[in-house]
Short mmCIF file of C-alpha atoms in Angstrom, two decimals:
data_model
loop_
_atom_site.label_atom_id
_atom_site.label_comp_id
_atom_site.label_asym_id
_atom_site.label_seq_id
_atom_site.Cartn_x
_atom_site.Cartn_y
_atom_site.Cartn_z
CA MET A 213 8.15 18.64 27.07
CA ASP A 214 5.57 17.28 24.56
CA THR A 215 6.88 16.95 21.05
CA SER A 216 5.39 16.45 17.62
CA CYS A 217 6.88 14.63 14.62
CA LEU A 218 6.48 15.79 11.04
CA ALA A 219 7.87 14.48 7.75
CA TYR A 220 8.91 17.07 5.15
CA GLU A 221 8.90 15.78 1.57
CA TYR A 222 10.78 17.37 -1.33
CA GLY A 223 11.09 16.37 -4.97
CA CYS A 224 14.62 15.86 -6.25
CA LEU A 225 16.57 14.80 -9.33
CA PRO A 226 18.71 11.66 -9.76
CA PRO A 227 22.19 11.87 -8.17
CA SER A 228 24.51 14.16 -10.08
CA HIS A 229 27.17 11.41 -10.19
CA ASP A 230 27.78 7.78 -9.16
CA LEU A 231 24.22 6.54 -9.70
CA GLU A 232 25.60 3.00 -9.69
CA LYS A 233 26.70 3.50 -6.06
CA MET A 234 23.15 4.35 -5.06
CA ILE A 235 21.76 1.33 -6.92
CA ASP A 236 24.35 -0.86 -5.20
CA VAL A 237 23.16 0.33 -1.76
CA LEU A 238 19.51 -0.23 -2.73
CA TYR A 239 20.35 -3.73 -3.96
CA LYS A 240 22.18 -4.57 -0.73
CA ARG A 241 19.18 -3.36 1.29
CA ASN A 242 16.96 -5.60 -0.80
CA GLN A 243 19.29 -8.56 -0.29
CA LEU A 244 19.33 -7.93 3.47
CA TRP A 245 15.53 -7.93 3.56
CA ASN A 246 15.35 -11.24 1.67
CA GLU A 247 17.93 -12.77 4.00
CA LEU A 248 15.85 -11.65 6.99
CA VAL A 249 12.75 -13.21 5.42
CA THR A 250 14.60 -16.54 5.13
CA ILE A 251 15.68 -16.30 8.78
CA GLU A 252 12.15 -15.47 9.90
CA ARG A 253 10.53 -18.28 7.91
CA GLU A 254 12.96 -20.85 9.30
CA HIS A 255 12.42 -19.53 12.85
CA HIS A 256 8.64 -19.59 12.42
CA ALA A 257 8.66 -23.18 11.10
CA LYS A 258 10.77 -24.43 14.02
CA SER A 259 8.65 -22.53 16.57
CA GLN A 260 5.43 -23.95 15.16
CA GLU A 261 6.82 -27.48 15.41
CA LEU A 262 7.27 -26.94 19.14
CA ILE A 263 3.91 -25.32 19.95
CA THR A 264 1.46 -26.87 17.46
CA PRO A 265 -0.57 -29.73 19.00
CA ASP A 266 -0.83 -32.92 16.97
CA ASN A 267 -4.50 -32.90 15.98
CA PRO A 268 -5.36 -34.95 12.84
CA GLU A 269 -9.05 -34.14 13.22
CA LEU A 270 -8.42 -30.41 12.73
CA ILE A 271 -6.28 -31.09 9.63
CA GLU A 272 -9.02 -33.32 8.26
CA LEU A 273 -11.64 -30.59 8.74
CA ASP A 274 -9.44 -28.02 6.98
CA THR A 275 -8.98 -30.43 4.07
CA LYS A 276 -12.72 -31.05 3.76
CA ILE A 277 -13.49 -27.31 3.80
CA GLU A 278 -10.90 -26.61 1.11
CA LEU A 279 -12.20 -29.45 -1.11
CA LEU A 280 -15.77 -28.17 -0.82
CA ARG A 281 -14.66 -24.63 -1.72
CA GLN A 282 -12.80 -25.96 -4.76
CA GLU A 283 -15.94 -27.84 -5.79
CA ILE A 284 -18.02 -24.63 -5.49
CA LYS A 285 -15.53 -22.74 -7.65
CA THR A 286 -15.45 -25.54 -10.23
CA ARG A 287 -19.25 -25.64 -10.52
CA ARG A 288 -19.53 -21.89 -10.90
CA LYS A 289 -16.75 -21.81 -13.48
CA SER A 290 -18.22 -24.63 -15.58
CA ALA A 291 -21.74 -23.16 -15.46
CA ARG A 292 -20.55 -19.61 -16.32
CA LYS A 293 -23.73 -18.27 -14.71
CA SER A 294 -25.38 -18.04 -11.33
CA ILE A 295 -26.10 -21.51 -9.98
CA ASP A 296 -27.40 -22.88 -6.69
CA VAL A 297 -24.54 -24.06 -4.46
CA SER A 298 -26.43 -23.59 -1.20
CA GLU A 299 -26.09 -27.29 -0.31
CA LEU A 300 -22.30 -27.15 -0.52
CA ALA A 301 -22.22 -23.76 1.24
CA GLU A 302 -24.26 -25.25 4.11
CA GLN A 303 -21.79 -28.12 4.42
CA VAL A 304 -18.92 -25.62 4.62
CA LYS A 305 -20.82 -23.70 7.29
CA GLN A 306 -21.32 -26.83 9.41
CA LEU A 307 -17.66 -27.84 9.07
CA LYS A 308 -16.54 -24.33 10.06
CA THR A 309 -18.72 -24.58 13.19
CA GLU A 310 -17.10 -27.91 14.08
CA ARG A 311 -13.68 -26.44 13.36
CA LYS A 312 -14.35 -23.44 15.61
CA GLN A 313 -15.25 -25.70 18.53
CA LEU A 314 -12.23 -27.91 17.92
CA TYR A 315 -9.89 -24.94 17.53
CA ALA A 316 -10.87 -23.68 20.99
CA ILE A 317 -9.54 -26.95 22.43
CA VAL A 318 -6.40 -26.78 20.27
CA LYS A 319 -5.82 -23.20 21.41
CA GLU A 320 -5.75 -24.28 25.06
CA GLN A 321 -3.41 -27.15 24.20
CA LYS A 322 -1.14 -24.67 22.44
CA LYS A 323 -0.95 -22.49 25.55
CA VAL A 324 0.15 -25.50 27.58
CA LEU A 325 2.87 -26.37 25.05
CA ILE A 326 4.15 -22.77 25.04
CA ALA A 327 4.49 -22.85 28.83
CA GLU A 328 6.14 -26.28 28.83
CA ARG A 329 8.63 -25.44 26.07
CA LYS A 330 9.46 -21.92 27.13
CA GLU A 331 13.19 -22.60 27.38
CA GLN A 332 13.35 -24.20 23.91
CA LEU A 333 11.48 -21.23 22.43
CA ALA A 334 13.90 -18.85 24.15
CA ILE A 335 16.85 -20.68 22.55
CA LEU A 336 15.20 -20.42 19.12
CA GLU A 337 14.64 -16.69 19.64
CA LYS A 338 18.25 -16.22 20.71
CA ASN A 339 19.42 -18.04 17.57
CA ARG A 340 17.15 -15.88 15.42
CA ARG A 341 18.57 -12.68 16.86
CA GLY A 342 22.11 -13.98 16.35
CA LYS A 343 21.38 -14.73 12.69
CA VAL A 344 19.84 -11.28 12.23
CA LYS A 345 22.95 -9.69 13.72
CA LYS A 346 25.22 -11.67 11.39
CA ALA A 347 23.04 -10.79 8.41
CA TYR A 348 23.25 -7.04 8.85
CA ALA A 349 26.94 -7.20 9.79
CA ALA A 350 27.64 -9.00 6.50
CA SER A 351 25.34 -6.77 4.41
CA GLY A 352 28.02 -4.20 3.57
CA LEU A 353 25.61 -1.37 4.40
CA TYR A 354 26.26 1.80 6.37
CA TRP A 355 24.63 1.52 9.82
CA GLY A 356 21.86 4.02 9.03
CA ASN A 357 20.67 1.84 6.16
CA TYR A 358 20.77 -1.54 7.89
CA ASN A 359 19.14 -0.03 10.99
CA ASP A 360 16.32 1.26 8.80
CA VAL A 361 15.79 -2.20 7.25
CA ILE A 362 15.86 -3.92 10.65
CA ASN A 363 13.83 -1.48 12.75
CA ASN A 364 11.45 0.17 10.30
CA SER A 365 10.81 -2.73 7.92
CA TYR A 366 11.66 -6.15 9.34
CA ASN A 367 10.65 -5.72 13.00
CA VAL A 368 7.40 -3.96 12.10
CA ALA A 369 6.50 -6.49 9.39
CA ARG A 370 7.23 -9.58 11.49
CA ILE A 371 5.04 -8.36 14.39
CA ARG A 372 2.19 -7.71 11.98
CA ALA A 373 2.70 -11.09 10.32
CA MET A 374 2.57 -12.87 13.69
CA LYS A 375 -0.66 -11.09 14.63
CA GLU A 376 -2.32 -11.89 11.31
CA GLY A 377 -0.98 -15.43 11.00
CA LYS A 378 0.87 -14.69 7.78
CA GLU A 379 4.48 -14.98 6.63
CA LEU A 380 6.92 -12.38 5.33
CA LYS A 381 7.39 -12.20 1.57
CA TYR A 382 10.52 -11.88 -0.51
CA HIS A 383 10.96 -8.68 -2.52
CA ARG A 384 12.07 -8.66 -6.14
CA PHE A 385 14.62 -5.93 -6.82
CA ASP A 386 13.43 -3.51 -9.52
CA GLY A 387 15.72 -0.57 -8.74
CA SER A 388 13.40 0.91 -6.11
CA GLY A 389 14.36 1.55 -2.50
CA LYS A 390 15.77 4.24 -0.27
CA LEU A 391 18.94 5.58 1.30
CA SER A 392 18.65 6.46 4.97
CA VAL A 393 20.61 8.19 7.69
CA GLN A 394 19.62 8.22 11.35
CA ILE A 395 20.85 11.01 13.59
CA GLN A 396 21.31 9.89 17.18
CA GLY A 397 20.08 12.54 19.55
CA GLY A 398 18.83 14.62 16.63
CA LEU A 399 20.37 17.41 14.60
CA ALA A 400 19.26 21.02 15.01
CA VAL A 401 17.74 22.30 11.77
CA GLU A 402 20.15 25.21 11.66
CA ASP A 403 23.10 22.77 11.76
CA VAL A 404 22.01 20.88 8.64
CA PHE A 405 23.08 23.92 6.61
CA LYS A 406 26.63 23.75 8.01
CA SER A 407 29.42 21.70 6.49
CA LYS A 408 30.54 20.34 9.89
CA ASN A 409 27.64 17.86 9.94
CA ASN A 410 28.78 14.50 8.46
CA LEU A 411 25.42 12.79 7.82
CA LEU A 412 23.21 15.26 5.95
CA GLN A 413 24.10 18.63 4.44
CA ILE A 414 21.72 21.04 2.69
CA GLN A 415 22.61 24.18 0.75
CA LEU A 416 20.72 27.08 2.33
CA VAL A 417 18.28 28.95 0.08
CA ASP A 418 17.22 32.58 0.16
CA GLU A 419 14.13 33.27 2.32
CA ALA A 420 12.56 34.91 -0.72
CA ALA A 421 12.10 31.36 -2.08
CA TRP A 422 9.05 31.15 0.23
CA THR A 423 8.01 34.78 0.56
CA CYS A 424 8.48 36.33 -2.90
CA PRO A 425 5.09 37.22 -4.48
CA ILE A 426 6.33 36.17 -7.94
CA ARG A 427 5.86 32.43 -8.44
CA ALA A 428 8.57 32.08 -11.08
CA GLU A 429 11.06 33.76 -8.76
CA ARG A 430 10.10 31.46 -5.88
CA ARG A 431 10.66 28.43 -8.09
CA ARG A 432 14.06 29.71 -9.20
CA LEU A 433 15.25 30.55 -5.69
CA SER A 434 14.04 27.29 -4.15
CA ARG A 435 16.42 25.19 -6.27
CA SER A 436 19.11 23.82 -4.01
CA LYS A 437 21.47 20.90 -3.34
CA PHE A 438 21.85 18.35 -0.59
CA ARG A 439 24.15 15.43 0.17
CA ILE A 440 23.48 12.30 2.19
CA ARG A 441 26.02 9.87 3.61
CA ILE A 442 25.97 6.31 2.23
CA GLY A 443 29.14 4.93 3.80
CA SER A 444 32.69 5.54 5.04
CA ASN A 445 36.14 5.46 3.48
CA GLU A 446 39.04 3.56 5.07
CA ASP A 447 39.96 6.68 7.04
CA ARG A 448 36.29 6.86 8.23
CA SER A 449 35.62 9.99 6.19
CA PRO A 450 32.08 10.16 4.68
CA ILE A 451 31.12 8.80 1.28
CA TRP A 452 28.53 11.24 -0.02
CA MET A 453 25.73 11.06 -2.56
CA ASP A 454 24.80 14.47 -4.04
CA PHE A 455 21.37 15.51 -5.31
CA LEU A 456 19.63 18.57 -6.72
CA PHE A 457 16.23 19.30 -5.21
CA VAL A 458 13.52 21.95 -4.82
CA MET A 459 13.17 23.23 -1.25
CA HIS A 460 9.63 24.54 -1.71
CA ARG A 461 9.02 24.94 2.04
CA PRO A 462 11.32 25.72 4.99
CA LEU A 463 12.17 23.33 7.79
CA PRO A 464 10.96 24.49 11.25
CA VAL A 465 13.81 26.45 12.85
CA GLU A 466 12.95 25.08 16.30
CA GLY A 467 12.99 21.47 15.09
CA MET A 468 15.44 18.60 15.45
CA ILE A 469 16.10 16.32 12.46
CA LYS A 470 15.93 12.64 13.42
CA THR A 471 16.11 10.85 10.06
CA ALA A 472 16.54 11.62 6.38
CA SER A 473 15.86 9.34 3.41
CA VAL A 474 16.11 9.51 -0.36
CA VAL A 475 13.39 7.34 -1.89
CA ARG A 476 13.79 5.97 -5.42
CA LYS A 477 10.44 4.74 -6.71
CA LYS A 478 9.83 3.02 -10.03
CA LEU A 479 7.07 4.67 -12.05
CA GLY A 480 6.42 3.02 -15.38
CA ASN A 481 9.72 2.93 -17.24
CA THR A 482 11.35 5.67 -15.17
CA TYR A 483 12.11 6.52 -11.52
CA ARG A 484 11.02 9.29 -9.16
CA TYR A 485 13.32 10.59 -6.40
CA THR A 486 12.06 12.11 -3.16
CA LEU A 487 13.85 13.51 -0.12
CA ILE A 488 12.01 12.88 3.18
CA ILE A 489 13.22 14.58 6.36
CA THR A 490 11.66 13.65 9.70
CA VAL A 491 11.66 16.53 12.17
CA VAL A 492 10.73 16.50 15.85
CA PHE A 493 9.69 19.83 17.34
CA PRO A 494 7.75 21.15 20.37
CA GLN A 495 3.97 21.21 20.03
CA HIS A 496 2.45 24.65 19.79
CA VAL A 497 0.07 24.54 22.73
CA GLN A 498 -1.24 28.02 21.91
CA LYS A 499 -2.70 26.70 18.65
CA VAL A 500 -4.67 24.04 20.49
CA SER A 501 -6.16 26.51 22.98
CA GLU A 502 -7.61 28.59 20.14
CA LYS A 503 -9.69 25.64 18.89
CA ALA A 504 -13.00 24.59 20.37
CA GLY A 505 -15.62 21.94 19.84
CA SER A 506 -15.81 18.38 18.57
CA ILE A 507 -16.62 16.90 15.18
CA GLY A 508 -17.86 13.43 14.25
CA ILE A 509 -16.78 12.02 10.89
CA ASP A 510 -18.45 9.05 9.23
CA LEU A 511 -16.07 7.50 6.68
CA GLY A 512 -17.28 5.35 3.81
CA TRP A 513 -18.18 5.45 0.15
CA ARG A 514 -21.54 6.13 -1.42
CA MET A 515 -22.38 7.28 -4.93
CA THR A 516 -24.42 10.50 -5.14
CA ASN A 517 -25.53 12.71 -8.02
CA LYS A 518 -22.59 15.02 -7.25
CA GLY A 519 -19.92 12.33 -7.14
CA LEU A 520 -18.58 9.72 -4.72
CA ARG A 521 -19.15 10.64 -1.08
CA VAL A 522 -16.23 9.50 1.09
CA ALA A 523 -17.03 11.23 4.38
CA TYR A 524 -19.84 13.07 6.16
CA TRP A 525 -19.21 15.22 9.21
CA ALA A 526 -21.28 16.94 11.87
CA ASP A 527 -20.20 19.10 14.79
CA GLU A 528 -21.76 19.93 18.16
CA HIS A 529 -22.83 23.37 16.91
CA GLY A 530 -25.17 21.94 14.29
CA SER A 531 -22.96 22.40 11.24
CA HIS A 532 -22.53 19.48 8.84
CA ASP A 533 -21.28 18.76 5.35
CA GLN A 534 -19.86 16.04 3.14
CA LEU A 535 -16.58 15.35 1.35
CA ILE A 536 -17.19 14.43 -2.28
CA LEU A 537 -14.82 13.13 -4.92
CA PRO A 538 -16.14 15.00 -7.97
CA THR A 539 -17.23 13.30 -11.19
CA ALA A 540 -14.10 14.62 -12.93
CA ILE A 541 -11.97 12.34 -10.73
CA LEU A 542 -14.41 9.43 -11.11
CA ASP A 543 -14.29 9.81 -14.89
CA ARG A 544 -10.52 9.52 -14.80
CA PHE A 545 -10.71 6.37 -12.70
CA GLN A 546 -13.15 5.01 -15.28
CA THR A 547 -10.63 5.89 -17.98
CA LEU A 548 -8.09 3.77 -16.08
CA LYS A 549 -10.54 0.89 -16.12
CA ASP A 550 -11.14 1.35 -19.85
CA LEU A 551 -7.41 1.43 -20.59
CA LYS A 552 -6.93 -1.81 -18.67
CA SER A 553 -9.77 -3.38 -20.64
CA ILE A 554 -8.25 -2.23 -23.95
CA ARG A 555 -4.85 -3.65 -22.96
CA ASP A 556 -6.45 -6.97 -22.02
CA ASN A 557 -8.24 -7.17 -25.37
CA HIS A 558 -5.04 -6.39 -27.28
CA PHE A 559 -3.21 -9.06 -25.27
CA ASN A 560 -5.89 -11.66 -26.01
CA ASP A 561 -5.80 -10.72 -29.71
CA ALA A 562 -2.01 -11.13 -29.80
CA CYS A 563 -2.25 -14.57 -28.15
CA GLN A 564 -4.91 -15.65 -30.62
CA MET A 565 -2.95 -14.30 -33.58
CA LEU A 566 0.19 -16.20 -32.54
CA LYS A 567 -1.75 -19.42 -31.93
CA THR A 568 -3.46 -19.15 -35.34
CA TRP A 569 -0.17 -18.45 -37.11
CA MET A 570 1.54 -21.46 -35.52
CA GLN A 571 -1.14 -23.91 -36.65
CA ASN A 572 -0.10 -26.45 -39.30
CA LYS A 573 3.46 -25.09 -39.44
CA SER A 574 6.78 -26.83 -38.98
CA LEU A 575 8.21 -24.83 -36.08
CA PRO A 576 11.55 -25.02 -34.24
CA GLU A 577 11.51 -26.86 -30.94
CA TRP A 578 12.42 -23.75 -28.87
CA LEU A 579 9.30 -21.92 -30.14
CA ARG A 580 6.99 -24.84 -29.41
CA GLU A 581 8.48 -25.18 -25.95
CA ASN A 582 8.14 -21.45 -25.14
CA THR A 583 4.51 -21.29 -26.32
CA LYS A 584 3.40 -24.62 -24.83
CA TYR A 585 1.27 -22.88 -22.16
CA ILE A 586 0.16 -19.87 -24.22
CA THR A 587 -3.49 -20.45 -23.21
CA GLN A 588 -2.48 -19.70 -19.61
CA TRP A 589 -0.50 -16.53 -20.33
CA LYS A 590 -1.59 -13.51 -18.26
CA SER A 591 1.06 -10.87 -18.95
CA PRO A 592 2.60 -9.09 -21.99
CA VAL A 593 5.99 -9.87 -20.44
CA LYS A 594 5.62 -13.31 -22.00
CA PHE A 595 5.81 -11.71 -25.45
CA VAL A 596 8.82 -9.61 -24.44
CA LEU A 597 10.74 -12.72 -23.37
CA LEU A 598 9.59 -14.66 -26.44
CA LEU A 599 10.71 -11.97 -28.89
CA LYS A 600 14.03 -11.60 -27.09
CA GLU A 601 14.82 -15.23 -27.89
CA TRP A 602 13.20 -14.96 -31.32
CA GLU A 603 15.61 -12.17 -32.32
CA GLU A 604 18.47 -14.64 -31.90
CA ASN A 605 16.70 -17.52 -33.68
CA HIS A 606 14.94 -16.15 -36.78
CA PHE A 607 13.76 -18.64 -39.39
CA SER A 608 12.18 -18.49 -42.82
CA GLY A 609 8.61 -17.10 -42.95
CA ASP A 610 8.54 -15.49 -39.51
CA GLN A 611 8.86 -11.85 -40.61
CA GLU A 612 5.12 -11.12 -40.65
CA ILE A 613 4.32 -12.51 -37.20
CA THR A 614 7.37 -10.95 -35.51
CA ALA A 615 6.53 -7.58 -37.07
CA TYR A 616 2.98 -7.92 -35.71
CA LEU A 617 4.22 -8.79 -32.22
CA HIS A 618 6.69 -5.89 -32.21
CA GLU A 619 3.87 -3.54 -33.18
CA TYR A 620 1.67 -5.03 -30.44
CA LEU A 621 4.37 -4.45 -27.80
CA LYS A 622 4.89 -0.89 -29.01
CA ARG A 623 1.16 -0.19 -28.63
CA GLU A 624 1.07 -2.01 -25.28
CA ASN A 625 3.95 0.07 -23.92
CA HIS A 626 2.19 3.29 -24.95
CA LEU A 627 -1.07 2.28 -23.25
CA TRP A 628 0.73 0.99 -20.15
CA LEU A 629 2.60 4.28 -19.66
CA TRP A 630 -0.61 6.23 -20.28
CA GLU A 631 -2.42 4.17 -17.63
CA PHE A 632 0.48 4.39 -15.17
CA ASN A 633 0.92 8.17 -15.42
CA LEU A 634 -2.83 8.80 -15.29
CA ARG A 635 -3.14 6.72 -12.12
CA ASP A 636 -0.28 8.64 -10.52
CA LYS A 637 -1.92 11.99 -11.35
CA ILE A 638 -5.39 11.17 -10.05
CA GLN A 639 -4.05 9.57 -6.87
CA LYS A 640 -2.11 12.78 -6.20
CA ARG A 641 -5.22 14.85 -6.87
CA ARG A 642 -7.28 12.69 -4.48
CA ARG A 643 -4.58 12.95 -1.83
CA GLU A 644 -4.54 16.75 -2.22
CA LEU A 645 -8.31 16.94 -1.63
CA TYR A 646 -7.94 14.80 1.50
CA HIS A 647 -5.11 16.99 2.83
CA ILE A 648 -7.19 20.14 2.28
CA PHE A 649 -10.16 18.56 4.08
CA ALA A 650 -8.01 17.46 7.04
CA ALA A 651 -6.30 20.86 7.29
CA LYS A 652 -9.63 22.69 7.50
CA ILE A 653 -10.90 20.41 10.24
CA VAL A 654 -7.86 20.58 12.52
CA LYS A 655 -7.81 24.38 12.30
CA LYS A 656 -11.32 24.61 13.69
CA TYR A 657 -11.84 21.71 16.12
CA SER A 658 -10.02 20.41 19.19
CA CYS A 659 -11.47 16.88 19.05
CA ILE A 660 -12.15 14.58 16.07
CA ILE A 661 -14.37 11.52 16.55
CA ILE A 662 -14.05 8.73 13.97
CA GLU A 663 -15.27 5.16 13.62
CA LYS A 664 -13.24 2.37 15.17
CA PHE A 665 -13.10 -0.48 12.69
CA ASP A 666 -10.51 -2.38 10.67
CA LEU A 667 -10.69 -1.13 7.09
CA ARG A 668 -8.69 -4.15 5.91
CA LYS A 669 -11.67 -6.38 6.69
CA VAL A 670 -13.71 -4.51 4.10
CA ALA A 671 -11.11 -5.22 1.43
CA GLU A 672 -10.98 -8.96 2.05
CA LYS A 673 -12.13 -11.13 -0.84
CA PRO A 674 -15.28 -13.17 -0.20
CA THR A 675 -14.87 -16.91 0.34
CA ALA A 676 -16.05 -19.40 -2.29
CA GLU A 677 -19.30 -20.11 -0.42
CA GLU A 678 -20.08 -16.36 -0.14
CA GLY A 679 -19.75 -15.88 -3.89
CA THR A 680 -19.04 -12.63 -5.76
CA GLN A 681 -22.52 -11.25 -6.43
CA GLY A 682 -22.74 -7.59 -5.68
CA THR A 683 -19.07 -7.17 -4.79
CA LEU A 684 -17.61 -5.80 -8.03
CA PRO A 685 -19.18 -2.26 -8.24
CA MET A 686 -18.69 -1.74 -4.50
CA SER A 687 -15.09 -2.91 -4.76
CA PHE A 688 -14.41 -0.42 -7.56
CA ASN A 689 -15.88 2.48 -5.56
CA ARG A 690 -13.98 1.34 -2.46
CA THR A 691 -10.73 1.49 -4.42
CA ILE A 692 -11.53 4.98 -5.67
CA ALA A 693 -12.54 6.24 -2.21
CA ALA A 694 -9.43 4.86 -0.44
CA VAL A 695 -10.88 5.83 2.95
CA SER A 696 -7.90 4.29 4.74
CA ILE A 697 -5.72 6.97 3.14
CA LEU A 698 -8.22 9.64 4.20
CA ARG A 699 -8.24 8.36 7.79
CA ASN A 700 -4.44 8.22 7.94
CA ILE A 701 -4.20 11.81 6.65
CA ILE A 702 -6.75 13.03 9.22
CA GLU A 703 -4.90 11.27 12.05
CA ALA A 704 -1.47 12.53 10.94
CA THR A 705 -2.68 16.12 10.50
CA ALA A 706 -4.48 16.06 13.85
CA GLY A 707 -1.40 14.68 15.60
CA ARG A 708 0.78 17.40 14.14
CA GLU A 709 -1.57 20.15 15.30
CA GLY A 710 -2.28 18.70 18.76
CA VAL A 711 -5.91 17.81 17.98
CA ALA A 712 -7.34 14.79 19.84
CA ILE A 713 -8.50 11.76 17.84
CA VAL A 714 -11.20 9.70 19.59
CA PRO A 715 -12.15 6.39 17.95
CA VAL A 716 -15.59 5.07 18.92
CA GLU A 717 -17.52 1.90 18.10
CA ALA A 718 -19.22 2.04 14.72
CA LYS A 719 -21.79 -0.72 15.31
CA ASN A 720 -25.30 0.34 14.18
CA SER A 721 -24.19 3.97 13.82
CA THR A 722 -25.86 4.20 10.41
CA ILE A 723 -29.17 2.52 11.30
CA THR A 724 -29.74 4.00 14.79
CA CYS A 725 -31.98 7.07 14.69
CA HIS A 726 -30.08 9.98 16.25
CA VAL A 727 -33.37 11.54 17.44
CA CYS A 728 -35.12 8.71 19.27
CA GLY A 729 -32.52 5.92 19.33
CA SER A 730 -34.62 3.43 17.37
CA ILE A 731 -32.62 0.78 15.47
CA GLU A 732 -34.04 0.75 11.96
CA LYS A 733 -33.86 -2.31 9.71
CA PHE A 734 -33.90 -1.26 6.05
CA GLU A 735 -32.04 -1.77 2.77
CA ALA A 736 -29.36 0.91 3.07
CA GLU A 737 -28.11 0.44 -0.50
CA LYS A 738 -31.36 1.50 -2.17
CA SER A 739 -31.57 5.08 -0.85
CA ILE A 740 -29.41 7.54 1.06
CA PHE A 741 -32.42 8.84 3.00
CA HIS A 742 -34.55 6.97 5.51
CA THR A 743 -37.61 7.91 7.57
CA CYS A 744 -37.54 6.65 11.15
CA SER A 745 -40.45 4.26 11.79
CA VAL A 746 -40.83 5.48 15.39
CA CYS A 747 -40.41 9.26 15.41
CA GLY A 748 -40.94 9.94 11.70
CA THR A 749 -37.70 11.89 11.25
CA LEU A 750 -36.24 11.85 7.74
CA TRP A 751 -32.44 11.66 7.78
CA ASP A 752 -29.46 11.06 5.55
CA GLN A 753 -27.82 7.78 6.62
CA ASP A 754 -24.27 9.18 6.74
CA TYR A 755 -25.32 12.42 8.45
CA ASN A 756 -27.19 10.26 10.96
CA ALA A 757 -24.04 8.16 11.51
CA ALA A 758 -21.89 11.26 12.04
CA LEU A 759 -24.31 12.53 14.71
CA ASN A 760 -24.33 9.14 16.45
CA LEU A 761 -20.53 9.07 16.50
CA LEU A 762 -20.56 12.57 17.97
CA LYS A 763 -22.96 11.44 20.75
CA ARG A 764 -20.93 8.34 21.57
#
């Protein structure tokens, strides 16, 4: 029988007792991850030694390209204005062409080495798996937690890293993380409210918590408790962690709970706790049969007089519309940018004030040593660390400057929290708009057609030879639009409701006339509308793209 998976998310409070136990589990998970990163890096280095052909010419080309890019950056930085680096850029282009041809040969050589050294690679892989097994056995974690780190973090990340040619990164522990339990075979939703279950227990709430017409009464009735297992005593009895939470929506009675996690996320100078329950349940085929028709959605970002357009859709019945992030949200994102600018100015002022104060003064050695690289400071944390040592080493005449720095840090903390909380609010608001949009679509259509392209490519920084002209405003709007989040929400909502997602090629979808098929060459950034040079039809670029996706 076909099944569907859905994650239910609930807000909760910190544990009612033994918070240090939770932090200890989160720290051990973090330590396990870092140990796995070490194992993976060592394994990767040894594997590459076996399968990388010895090709000095390729290394020499890479070195030349990097030196030319550094020269381009140096010239631009010293000029502080737009300068002509086309000669250097052309040299980079020629070297990249040579490198591409040479890499094709190296690639074939690599395949031969992999085949020849298959047994050695198998031994390395066996050793890696043995080290991973020892690492999680020595982690001191309950099996649900180390399984989550291994299967849902490490294995997924290492496969992605291998595909992208990158390496795993260590994680600094800041108190964030999650507790997890995995229920083999699944747990019926009705059983989670019974005390016999020894992994996850939830206190049942009155049904009026979801049906009562009075909002205040619903909020009162939806307050509940749950407990999640974090380990075992010597007699194998559960060690529980208890939480208060708001069960604002019911779990599906026909569902089976597969996993449950409590996420602790650092937000500013505090933490947010969330309960996430993953439920598997049969798809409702009847819902799918009631829907009809297909819809093409063109994702992107384009500024209009109404706000930032992030999607345009068209269906086979002739209906079409756009999804706009209103100016109220854009203004708040601009406020974020302004706050960051204010914080940067205050930081620069504080650095300058300290440098000016230190001039022509007889200062203790520790202060000179700690401020030796003050011109390269990038973060207010430098002042926090400096004042921490200063408090223990006061000297005559330092009262004025330390008072100034304390006042600066007080103001910085206020602005930082303001920026952090504002960002959290507007991201939630944007996510809500995307959820509403996705919900409306999946209720009406049985097939959703979207562009097939890697959104990560759009976010890549330009190389030195490409420069930065024209990238900054677009980058800001791209960040605001967050179309990858929109696409993920559409795909997740469609999957839950049994709606088909059909990705199609996006090439030339914007510039191909949907009426006559002519491929139009024009400057798309200057105007949303374009008149086809062949058939004379005036069309909106994004509406045109949505129709082309629908046809394909």
